[in-house]
PDB file of C-alpha atoms and ligand atoms in Angstrom:
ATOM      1  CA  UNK A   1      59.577  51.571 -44.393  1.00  0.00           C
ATOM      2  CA  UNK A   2      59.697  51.966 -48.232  1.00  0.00           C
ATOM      3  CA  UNK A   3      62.192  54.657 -49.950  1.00  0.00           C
ATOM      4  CA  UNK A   4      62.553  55.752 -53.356  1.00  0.00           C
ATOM      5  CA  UNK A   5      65.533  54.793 -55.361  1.00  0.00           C
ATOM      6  CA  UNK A   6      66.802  56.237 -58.905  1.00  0.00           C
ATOM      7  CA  UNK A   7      69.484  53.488 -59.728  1.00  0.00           C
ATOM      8  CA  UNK A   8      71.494  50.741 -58.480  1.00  0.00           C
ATOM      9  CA  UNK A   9      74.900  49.751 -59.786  1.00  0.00           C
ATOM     10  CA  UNK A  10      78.127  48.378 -59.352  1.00  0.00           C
ATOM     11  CA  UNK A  11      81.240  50.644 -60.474  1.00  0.00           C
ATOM     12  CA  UNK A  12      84.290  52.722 -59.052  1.00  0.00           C
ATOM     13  CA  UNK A  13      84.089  55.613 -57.052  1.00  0.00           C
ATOM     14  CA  UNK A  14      85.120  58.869 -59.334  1.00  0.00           C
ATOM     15  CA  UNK A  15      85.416  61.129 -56.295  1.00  0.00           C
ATOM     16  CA  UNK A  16      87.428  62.379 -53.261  1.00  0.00           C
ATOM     17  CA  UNK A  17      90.733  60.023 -51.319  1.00  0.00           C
ATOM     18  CA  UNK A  18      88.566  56.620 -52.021  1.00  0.00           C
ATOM     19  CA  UNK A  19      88.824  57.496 -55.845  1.00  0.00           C
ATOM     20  CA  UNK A  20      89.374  54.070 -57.784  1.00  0.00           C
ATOM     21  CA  UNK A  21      87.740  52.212 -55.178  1.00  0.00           C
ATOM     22  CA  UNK A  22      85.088  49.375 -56.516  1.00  0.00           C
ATOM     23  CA  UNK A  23      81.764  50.321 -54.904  1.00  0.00           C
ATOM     24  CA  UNK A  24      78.199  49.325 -54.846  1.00  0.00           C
ATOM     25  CA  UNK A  25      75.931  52.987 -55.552  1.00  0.00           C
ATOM     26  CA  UNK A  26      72.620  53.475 -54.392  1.00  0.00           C
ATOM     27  CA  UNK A  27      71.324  56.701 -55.686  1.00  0.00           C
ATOM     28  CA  UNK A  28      68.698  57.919 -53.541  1.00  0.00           C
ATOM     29  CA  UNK A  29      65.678  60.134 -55.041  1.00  0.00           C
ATOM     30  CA  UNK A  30      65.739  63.596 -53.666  1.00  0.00           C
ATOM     31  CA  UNK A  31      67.331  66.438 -52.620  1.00  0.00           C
ATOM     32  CA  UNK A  32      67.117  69.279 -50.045  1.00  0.00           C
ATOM     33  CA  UNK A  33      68.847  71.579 -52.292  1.00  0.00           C
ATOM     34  CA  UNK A  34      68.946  72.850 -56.146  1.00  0.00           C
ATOM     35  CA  UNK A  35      72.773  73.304 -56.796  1.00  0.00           C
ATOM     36  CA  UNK A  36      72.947  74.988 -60.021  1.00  0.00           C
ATOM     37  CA  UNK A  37      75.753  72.505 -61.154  1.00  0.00           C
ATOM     38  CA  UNK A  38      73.691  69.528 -60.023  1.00  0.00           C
ATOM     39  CA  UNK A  39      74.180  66.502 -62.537  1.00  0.00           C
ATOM     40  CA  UNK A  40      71.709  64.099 -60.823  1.00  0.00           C
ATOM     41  CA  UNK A  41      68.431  65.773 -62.789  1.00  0.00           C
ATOM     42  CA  UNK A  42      65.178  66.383 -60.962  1.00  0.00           C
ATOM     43  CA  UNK A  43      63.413  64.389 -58.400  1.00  0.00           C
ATOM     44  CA  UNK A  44      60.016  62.645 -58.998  1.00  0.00           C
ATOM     45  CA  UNK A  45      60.996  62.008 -62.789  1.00  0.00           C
ATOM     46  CA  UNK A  46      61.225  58.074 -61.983  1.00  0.00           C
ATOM     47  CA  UNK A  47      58.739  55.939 -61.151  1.00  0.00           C
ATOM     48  CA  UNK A  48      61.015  53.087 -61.425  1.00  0.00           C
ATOM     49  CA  UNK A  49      64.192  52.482 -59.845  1.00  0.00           C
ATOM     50  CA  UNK A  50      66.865  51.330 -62.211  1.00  0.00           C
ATOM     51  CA  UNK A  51      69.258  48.212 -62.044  1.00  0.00           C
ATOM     52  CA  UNK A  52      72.410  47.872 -64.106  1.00  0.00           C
ATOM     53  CA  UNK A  53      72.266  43.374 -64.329  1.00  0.00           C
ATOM     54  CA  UNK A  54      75.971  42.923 -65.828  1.00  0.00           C
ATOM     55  CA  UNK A  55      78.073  45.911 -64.560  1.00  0.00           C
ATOM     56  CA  UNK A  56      79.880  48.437 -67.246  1.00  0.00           C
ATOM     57  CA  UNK A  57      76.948  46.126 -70.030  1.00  0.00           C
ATOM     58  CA  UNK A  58      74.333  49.526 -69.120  1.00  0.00           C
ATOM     59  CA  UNK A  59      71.940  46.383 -69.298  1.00  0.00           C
ATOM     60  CA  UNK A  60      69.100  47.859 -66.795  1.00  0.00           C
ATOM     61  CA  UNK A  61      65.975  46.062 -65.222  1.00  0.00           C
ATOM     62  CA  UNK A  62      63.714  48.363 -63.818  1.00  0.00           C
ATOM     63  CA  UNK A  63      61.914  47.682 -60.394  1.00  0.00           C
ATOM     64  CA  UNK A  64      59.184  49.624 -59.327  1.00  0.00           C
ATOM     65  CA  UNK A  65      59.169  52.261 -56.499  1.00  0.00           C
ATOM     66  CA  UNK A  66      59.343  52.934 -53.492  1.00  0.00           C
ATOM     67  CA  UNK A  67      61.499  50.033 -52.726  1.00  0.00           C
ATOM     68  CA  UNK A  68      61.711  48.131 -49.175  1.00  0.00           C
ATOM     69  CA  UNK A  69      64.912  47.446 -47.019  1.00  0.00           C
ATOM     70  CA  UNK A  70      64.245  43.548 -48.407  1.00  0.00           C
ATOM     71  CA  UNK A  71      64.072  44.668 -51.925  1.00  0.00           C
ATOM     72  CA  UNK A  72      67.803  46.369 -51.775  1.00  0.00           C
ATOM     73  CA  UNK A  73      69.101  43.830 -49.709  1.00  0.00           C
ATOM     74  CA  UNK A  74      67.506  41.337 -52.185  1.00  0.00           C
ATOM     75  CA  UNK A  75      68.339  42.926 -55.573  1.00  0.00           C
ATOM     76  CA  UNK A  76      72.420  44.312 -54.135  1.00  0.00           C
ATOM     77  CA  UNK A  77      73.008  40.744 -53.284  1.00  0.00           C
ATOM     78  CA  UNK A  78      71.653  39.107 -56.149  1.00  0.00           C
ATOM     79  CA  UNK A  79      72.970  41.389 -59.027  1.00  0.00           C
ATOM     80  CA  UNK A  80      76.286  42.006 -57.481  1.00  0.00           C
ATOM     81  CA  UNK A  81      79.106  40.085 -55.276  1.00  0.00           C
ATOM     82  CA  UNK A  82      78.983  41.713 -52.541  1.00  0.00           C
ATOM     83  CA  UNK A  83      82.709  40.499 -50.979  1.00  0.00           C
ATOM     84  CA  UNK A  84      84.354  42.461 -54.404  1.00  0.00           C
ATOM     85  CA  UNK A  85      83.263  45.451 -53.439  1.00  0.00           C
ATOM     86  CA  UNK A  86      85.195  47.869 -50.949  1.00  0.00           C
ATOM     87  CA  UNK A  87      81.747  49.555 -49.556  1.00  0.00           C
ATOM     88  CA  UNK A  88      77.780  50.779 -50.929  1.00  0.00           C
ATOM     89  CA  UNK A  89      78.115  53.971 -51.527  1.00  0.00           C
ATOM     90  CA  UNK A  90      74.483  55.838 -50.269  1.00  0.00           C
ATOM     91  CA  UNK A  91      74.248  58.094 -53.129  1.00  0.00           C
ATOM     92  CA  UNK A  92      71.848  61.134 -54.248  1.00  0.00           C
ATOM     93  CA  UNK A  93      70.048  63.478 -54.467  1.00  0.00           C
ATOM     94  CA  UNK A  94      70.615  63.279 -50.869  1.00  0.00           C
ATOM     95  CA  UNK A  95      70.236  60.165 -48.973  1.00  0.00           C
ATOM     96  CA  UNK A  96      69.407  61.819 -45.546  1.00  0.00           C
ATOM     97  CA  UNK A  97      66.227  63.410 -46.362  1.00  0.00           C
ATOM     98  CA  UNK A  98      65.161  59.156 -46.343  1.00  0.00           C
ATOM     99  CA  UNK A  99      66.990  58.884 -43.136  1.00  0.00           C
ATOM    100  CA  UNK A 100      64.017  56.854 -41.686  1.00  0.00           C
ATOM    101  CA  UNK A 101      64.599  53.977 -44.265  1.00  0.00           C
ATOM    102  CA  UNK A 102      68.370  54.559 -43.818  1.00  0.00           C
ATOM    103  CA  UNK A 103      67.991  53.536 -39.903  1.00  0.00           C
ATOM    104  CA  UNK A 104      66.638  50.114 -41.387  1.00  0.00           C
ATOM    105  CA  UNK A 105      69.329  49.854 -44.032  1.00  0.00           C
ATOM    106  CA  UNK A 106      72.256  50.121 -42.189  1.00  0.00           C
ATOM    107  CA  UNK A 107      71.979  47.922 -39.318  1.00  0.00           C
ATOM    108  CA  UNK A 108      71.067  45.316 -42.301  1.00  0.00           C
ATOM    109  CA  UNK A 109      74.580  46.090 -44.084  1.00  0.00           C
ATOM    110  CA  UNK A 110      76.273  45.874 -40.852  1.00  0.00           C
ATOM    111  CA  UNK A 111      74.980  42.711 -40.016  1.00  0.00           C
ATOM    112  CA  UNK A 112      76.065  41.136 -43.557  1.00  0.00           C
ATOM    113  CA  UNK A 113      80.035  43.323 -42.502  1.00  0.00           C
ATOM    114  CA  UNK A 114      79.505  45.685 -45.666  1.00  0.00           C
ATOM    115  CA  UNK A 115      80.968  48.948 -45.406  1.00  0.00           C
ATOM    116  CA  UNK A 116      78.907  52.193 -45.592  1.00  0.00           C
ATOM    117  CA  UNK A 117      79.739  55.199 -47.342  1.00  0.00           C
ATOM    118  CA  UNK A 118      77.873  58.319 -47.374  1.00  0.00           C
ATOM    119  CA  UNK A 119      77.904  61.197 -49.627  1.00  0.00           C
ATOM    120  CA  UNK A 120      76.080  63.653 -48.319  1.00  0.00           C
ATOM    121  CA  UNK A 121      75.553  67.356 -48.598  1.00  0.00           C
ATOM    122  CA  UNK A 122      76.274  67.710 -45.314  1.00  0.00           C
ATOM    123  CA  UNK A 123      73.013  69.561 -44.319  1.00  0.00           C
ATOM    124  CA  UNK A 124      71.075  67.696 -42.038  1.00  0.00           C
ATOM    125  CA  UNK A 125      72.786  66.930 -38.991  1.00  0.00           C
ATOM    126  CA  UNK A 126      69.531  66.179 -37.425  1.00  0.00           C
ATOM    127  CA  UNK A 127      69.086  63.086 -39.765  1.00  0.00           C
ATOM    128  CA  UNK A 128      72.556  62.190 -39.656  1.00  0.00           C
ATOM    129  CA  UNK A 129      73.240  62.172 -35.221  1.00  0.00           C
ATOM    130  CA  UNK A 130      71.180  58.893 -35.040  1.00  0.00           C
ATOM    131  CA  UNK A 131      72.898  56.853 -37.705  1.00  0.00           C
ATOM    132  CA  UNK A 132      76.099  58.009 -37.432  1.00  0.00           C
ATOM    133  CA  UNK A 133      77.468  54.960 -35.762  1.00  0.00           C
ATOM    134  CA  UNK A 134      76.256  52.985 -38.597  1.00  0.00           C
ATOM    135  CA  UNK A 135      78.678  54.583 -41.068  1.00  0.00           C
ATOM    136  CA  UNK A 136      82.188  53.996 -41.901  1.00  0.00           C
ATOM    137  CA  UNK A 137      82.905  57.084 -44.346  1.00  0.00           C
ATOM    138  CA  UNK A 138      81.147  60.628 -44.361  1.00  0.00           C
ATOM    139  CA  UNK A 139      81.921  62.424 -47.747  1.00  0.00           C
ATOM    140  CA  UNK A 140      80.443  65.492 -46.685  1.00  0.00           C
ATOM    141  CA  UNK A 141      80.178  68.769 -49.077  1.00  0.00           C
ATOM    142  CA  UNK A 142      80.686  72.279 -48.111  1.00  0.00           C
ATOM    143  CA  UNK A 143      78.391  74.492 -50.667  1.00  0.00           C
ATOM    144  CA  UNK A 144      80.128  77.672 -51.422  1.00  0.00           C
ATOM    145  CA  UNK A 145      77.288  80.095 -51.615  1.00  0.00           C
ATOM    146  CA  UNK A 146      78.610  81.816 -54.915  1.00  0.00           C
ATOM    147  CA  UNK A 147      78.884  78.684 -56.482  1.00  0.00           C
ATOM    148  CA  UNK A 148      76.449  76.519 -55.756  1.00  0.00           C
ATOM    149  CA  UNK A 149      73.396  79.076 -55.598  1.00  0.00           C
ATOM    150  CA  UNK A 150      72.152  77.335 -52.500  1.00  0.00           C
ATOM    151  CA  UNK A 151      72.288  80.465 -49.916  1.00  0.00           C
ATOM    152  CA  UNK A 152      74.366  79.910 -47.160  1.00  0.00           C
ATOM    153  CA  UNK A 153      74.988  76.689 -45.288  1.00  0.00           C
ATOM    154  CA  UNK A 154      77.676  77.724 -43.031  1.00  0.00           C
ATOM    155  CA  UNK A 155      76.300  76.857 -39.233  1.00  0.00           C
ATOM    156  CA  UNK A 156      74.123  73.609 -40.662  1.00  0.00           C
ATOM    157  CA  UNK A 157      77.603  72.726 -42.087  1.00  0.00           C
ATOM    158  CA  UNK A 158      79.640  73.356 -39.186  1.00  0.00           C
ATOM    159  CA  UNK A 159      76.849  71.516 -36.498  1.00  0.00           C
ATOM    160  CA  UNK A 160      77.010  68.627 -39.467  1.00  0.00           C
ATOM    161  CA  UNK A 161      81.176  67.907 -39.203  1.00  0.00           C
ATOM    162  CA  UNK A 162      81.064  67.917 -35.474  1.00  0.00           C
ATOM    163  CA  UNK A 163      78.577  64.882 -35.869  1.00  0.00           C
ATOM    164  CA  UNK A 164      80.464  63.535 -39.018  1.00  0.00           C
ATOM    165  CA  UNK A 165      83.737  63.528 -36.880  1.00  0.00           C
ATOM    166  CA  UNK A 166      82.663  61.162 -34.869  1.00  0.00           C
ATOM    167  CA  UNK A 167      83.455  58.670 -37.708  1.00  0.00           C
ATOM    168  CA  UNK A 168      85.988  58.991 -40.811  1.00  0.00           C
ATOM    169  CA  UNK A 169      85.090  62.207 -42.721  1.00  0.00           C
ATOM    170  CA  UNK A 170      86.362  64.128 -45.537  1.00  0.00           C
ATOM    171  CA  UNK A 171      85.356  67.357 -46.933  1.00  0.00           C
ATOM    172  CA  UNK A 172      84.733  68.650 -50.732  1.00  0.00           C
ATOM    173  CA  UNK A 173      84.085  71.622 -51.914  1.00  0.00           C
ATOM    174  CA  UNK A 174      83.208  71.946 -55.868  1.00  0.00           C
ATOM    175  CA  UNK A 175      84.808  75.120 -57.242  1.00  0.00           C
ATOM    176  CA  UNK A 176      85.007  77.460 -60.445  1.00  0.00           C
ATOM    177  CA  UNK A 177      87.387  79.829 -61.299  1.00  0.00           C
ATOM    178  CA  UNK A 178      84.488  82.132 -60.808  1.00  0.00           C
ATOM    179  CA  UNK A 179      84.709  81.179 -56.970  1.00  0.00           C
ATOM    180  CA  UNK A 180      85.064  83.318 -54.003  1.00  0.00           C
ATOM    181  CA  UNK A 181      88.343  83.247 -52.311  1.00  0.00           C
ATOM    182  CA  UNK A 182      86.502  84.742 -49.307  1.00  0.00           C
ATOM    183  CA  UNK A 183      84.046  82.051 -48.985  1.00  0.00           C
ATOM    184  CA  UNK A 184      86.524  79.109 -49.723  1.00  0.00           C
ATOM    185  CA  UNK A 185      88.429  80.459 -47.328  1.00  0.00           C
ATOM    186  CA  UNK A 186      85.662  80.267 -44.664  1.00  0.00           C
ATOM    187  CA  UNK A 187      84.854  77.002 -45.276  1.00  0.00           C
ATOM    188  CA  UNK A 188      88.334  76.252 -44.482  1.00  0.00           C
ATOM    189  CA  UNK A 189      88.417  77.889 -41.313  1.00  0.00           C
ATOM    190  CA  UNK A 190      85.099  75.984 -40.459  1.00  0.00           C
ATOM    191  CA  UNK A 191      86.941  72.917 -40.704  1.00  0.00           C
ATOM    192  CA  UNK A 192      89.948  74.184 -39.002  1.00  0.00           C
ATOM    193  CA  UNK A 193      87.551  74.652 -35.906  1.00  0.00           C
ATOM    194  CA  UNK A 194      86.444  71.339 -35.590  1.00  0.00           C
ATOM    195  CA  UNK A 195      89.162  69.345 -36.946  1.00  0.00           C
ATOM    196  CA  UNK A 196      92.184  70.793 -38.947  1.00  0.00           C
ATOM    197  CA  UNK A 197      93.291  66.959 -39.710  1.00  0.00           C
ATOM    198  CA  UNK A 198      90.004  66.454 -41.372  1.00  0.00           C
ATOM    199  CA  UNK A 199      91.190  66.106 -45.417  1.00  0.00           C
ATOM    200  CA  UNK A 200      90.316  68.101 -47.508  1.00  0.00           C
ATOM    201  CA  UNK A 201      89.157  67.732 -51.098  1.00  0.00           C
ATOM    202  CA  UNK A 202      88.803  70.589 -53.855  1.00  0.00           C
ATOM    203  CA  UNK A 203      86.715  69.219 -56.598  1.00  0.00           C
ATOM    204  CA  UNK A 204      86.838  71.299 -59.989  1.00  0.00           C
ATOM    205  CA  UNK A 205      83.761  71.963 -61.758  1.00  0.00           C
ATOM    206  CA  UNK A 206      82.809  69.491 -64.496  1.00  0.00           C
ATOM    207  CA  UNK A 207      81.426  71.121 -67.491  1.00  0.00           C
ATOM    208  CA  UNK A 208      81.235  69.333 -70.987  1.00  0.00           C
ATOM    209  CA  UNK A 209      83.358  66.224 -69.600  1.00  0.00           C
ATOM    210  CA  UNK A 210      86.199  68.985 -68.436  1.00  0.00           C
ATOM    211  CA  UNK A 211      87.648  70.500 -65.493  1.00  0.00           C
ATOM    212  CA  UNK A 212      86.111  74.393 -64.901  1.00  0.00           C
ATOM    213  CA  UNK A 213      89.116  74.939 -63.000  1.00  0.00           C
ATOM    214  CA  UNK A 214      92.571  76.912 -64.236  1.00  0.00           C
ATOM    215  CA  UNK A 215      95.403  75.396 -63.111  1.00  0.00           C
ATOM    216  CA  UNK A 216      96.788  78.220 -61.171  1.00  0.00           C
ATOM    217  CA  UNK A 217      93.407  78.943 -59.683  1.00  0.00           C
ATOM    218  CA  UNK A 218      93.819  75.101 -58.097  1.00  0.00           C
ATOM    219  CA  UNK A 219      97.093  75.500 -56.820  1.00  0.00           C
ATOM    220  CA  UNK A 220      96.011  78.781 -55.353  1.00  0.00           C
ATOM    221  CA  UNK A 221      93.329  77.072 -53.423  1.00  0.00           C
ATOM    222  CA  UNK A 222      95.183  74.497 -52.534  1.00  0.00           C
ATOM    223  CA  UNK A 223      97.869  76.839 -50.880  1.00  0.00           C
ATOM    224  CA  UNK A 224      95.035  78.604 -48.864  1.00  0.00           C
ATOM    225  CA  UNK A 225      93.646  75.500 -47.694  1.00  0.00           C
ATOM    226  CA  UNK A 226      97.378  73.947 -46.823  1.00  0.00           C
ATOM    227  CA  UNK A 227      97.770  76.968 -44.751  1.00  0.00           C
ATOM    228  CA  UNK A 228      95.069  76.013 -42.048  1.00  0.00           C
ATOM    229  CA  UNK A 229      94.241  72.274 -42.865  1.00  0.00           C
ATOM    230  CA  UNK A 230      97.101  69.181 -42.839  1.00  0.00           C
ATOM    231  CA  UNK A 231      95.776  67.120 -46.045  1.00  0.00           C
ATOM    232  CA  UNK A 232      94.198  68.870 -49.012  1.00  0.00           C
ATOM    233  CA  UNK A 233      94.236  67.439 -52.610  1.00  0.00           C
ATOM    234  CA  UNK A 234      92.609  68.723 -55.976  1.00  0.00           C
ATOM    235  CA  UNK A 235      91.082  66.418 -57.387  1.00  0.00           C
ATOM    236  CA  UNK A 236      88.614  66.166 -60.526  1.00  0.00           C
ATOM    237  CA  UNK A 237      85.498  63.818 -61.387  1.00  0.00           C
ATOM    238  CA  UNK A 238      87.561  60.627 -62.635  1.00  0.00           C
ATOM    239  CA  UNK A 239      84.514  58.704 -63.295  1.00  0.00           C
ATOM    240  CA  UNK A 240      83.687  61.123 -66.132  1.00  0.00           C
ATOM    241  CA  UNK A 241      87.190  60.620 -67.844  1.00  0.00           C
ATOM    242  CA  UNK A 242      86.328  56.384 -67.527  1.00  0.00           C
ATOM    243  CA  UNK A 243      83.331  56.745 -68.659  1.00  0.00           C
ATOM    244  CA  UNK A 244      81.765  54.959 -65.674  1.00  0.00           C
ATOM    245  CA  UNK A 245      78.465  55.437 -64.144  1.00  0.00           C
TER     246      UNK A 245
HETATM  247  S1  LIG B   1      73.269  68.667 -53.000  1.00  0.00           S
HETATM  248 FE1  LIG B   1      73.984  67.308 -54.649  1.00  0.00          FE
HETATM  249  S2  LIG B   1      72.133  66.267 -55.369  1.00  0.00           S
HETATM  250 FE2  LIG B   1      71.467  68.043 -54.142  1.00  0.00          FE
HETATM  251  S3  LIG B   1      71.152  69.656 -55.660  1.00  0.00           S
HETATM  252 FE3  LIG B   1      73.232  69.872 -54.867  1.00  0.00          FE
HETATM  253  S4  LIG B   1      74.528  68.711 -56.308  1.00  0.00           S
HETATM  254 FE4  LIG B   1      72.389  68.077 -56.659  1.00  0.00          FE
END
C-alpha cells in the first residue's frame, strides 16, 4: 500500500487546545472537498513529496511519490527524534480519503508508542470507524455551509463525532464575520447531541497573515456556543504569527 504525501516536517502545532505542542506533520495529498479558504493548494501539483532535513532551516529533500508505510517510517525516524515530539500529526488535504494506507500506518506508530493525531474534515465516517482505535486525538472540522462553500455536511458530520467520540475529540469551526449565526448555531447543537463536553474551538479566518474575525463578532460566538457546550475557546492560526510551517 503506497500513498501520496505533499510534505513532511517537524514543527508546533498552530491550531485548536494542543496549540504549542511540538509535532511531527504529515500532509497528506488530497481532499474530498474545495473550501474556498483552503490554504493547502491543489492536489496532483506534486510529484514529489517534500522533507524539511534540519527543522525551522526550510532545507527540503524531495522523495518521490507515492510513498510506502516503510518509506515514512524510514524517513520520520531518520530526519526527526521521534521521543521530542508530543504526537504525528496526519495532516491534509484530508488524510482519510488514503484511509487504506492509514490502516498500515497506524498500527506501525503504535507499535513504536507514538501518538496519533488526526485533523480531519470530519467527513468520512466510513473511513474513519475502522481506525478509530488507532488514534489518540480527532481534530475534527464542522464546515459552515456559508463559509466554506462546501454545501452542507450536517448528517456526515454528526454520524462522524459519534465515531470520533469514541476517542479524544475536539471540534473547529473556521468563521468570518460574514458567518451565519444560524448555521454556527446548528453546528453547536449537533455537538450538543452527541456530546455537550466535547470542546469546542472557533477558529477565525486567516486572510493576509490576520484574523477575519471582529472582536465582538468572537465573543458573540463564543457566548452562543457557551450556552449549549461546557468548553469553547477562540482561537486564531498561531503558526502563522511564528512563522512556522
Ligand atoms: S477540508 Fe481542508 S484541505 Fe480540504 S478543501 Fe477544505 S480546507 Fe482544504
Amino acid at each position: 500500500m503506497k500513498a501520496f504525501i505533499r510534505e513532511m516536517f517537524s514543527s508546533v502545532q498552530g491550531e485548536g487546545p494542543y496549540i504549542g505542542c511540538r509535532q511531527i506533520f504529515i500532509r497528506f495529498e488530497g481532499c474530498n472537498l474545495s473550501c474556498r479558504y483552503c490554504d493547502t493548494g491543489r492536489a496532483g501539483e506534486n510529484s514529489a513529496c517534500r522533507v524539511e532535513t534540519d527543522p525551522g532551516k526550510r532545507v527540503f529533500i524531495e522523495i518521490a511519490n507515492p510513498l510506502s508505510v516503510r518509506d515514512v517510517i524510514e524517513t520520520t525516524a531518520g530526519n526527526f527524534d521521534l521521543g521530542r515530539h508530543h504526537s504525528i500529526s496526519l495532516t491534509g488535504g484530508e488524510p482519510l480519503i488514503q484511509a487504506d494506507f492509514l490502516g498500515e500506518l497506524l498500527p506501525e506508530l503504535k507499535q513504536r508508542g507514538i501518538r496519533v493525531y488526526l485533523e480531519t474534515n470530519g467527513s468520512l465516517h466510513e473511513n474513519l470507524s475502522p481506525l478509530i482505535g488507532l488514534v489518540d486525538i480527532v481534530s475534527m472540522d464542522i464546515k459552515l455551509p456559508g463559509t466554506s462553500g462546501c454545501g452542507p455536511l450536517w448528517d456526515r458530520h454528526l454520524h462522524f463525532l459519534r465515531v470520533a467520540n469514541r476517542t479524544r475529540v475536539f471540534v473547529k469551526i473556521v468563521v468570518d464575520d460574514l458567518s451565519s449565526i444560524s448555521e454556527f448555531e446548528r453546528a453547536v447543537d449537533l455537538i450538543a447531541a452527541v456530546d455537550a463536553g466535547i470542546p469546542l474551538v472557533i477558529q477565525p479566518v486567516t486572510r493576509g497573515g490576520r484574523c477575519s474575525l471582529s472582536p465582538h463578532r468572537a465573543l458573540q460566538l463564543q457566548a452562543l456556543g457557551s450556552g449549549r457546550l461546557r468548553d469553547v475557546r477562540v482561537i486564531p492560526q498561531a503558526h502563522v504569527m511564528m512563522n512556522q510551517l
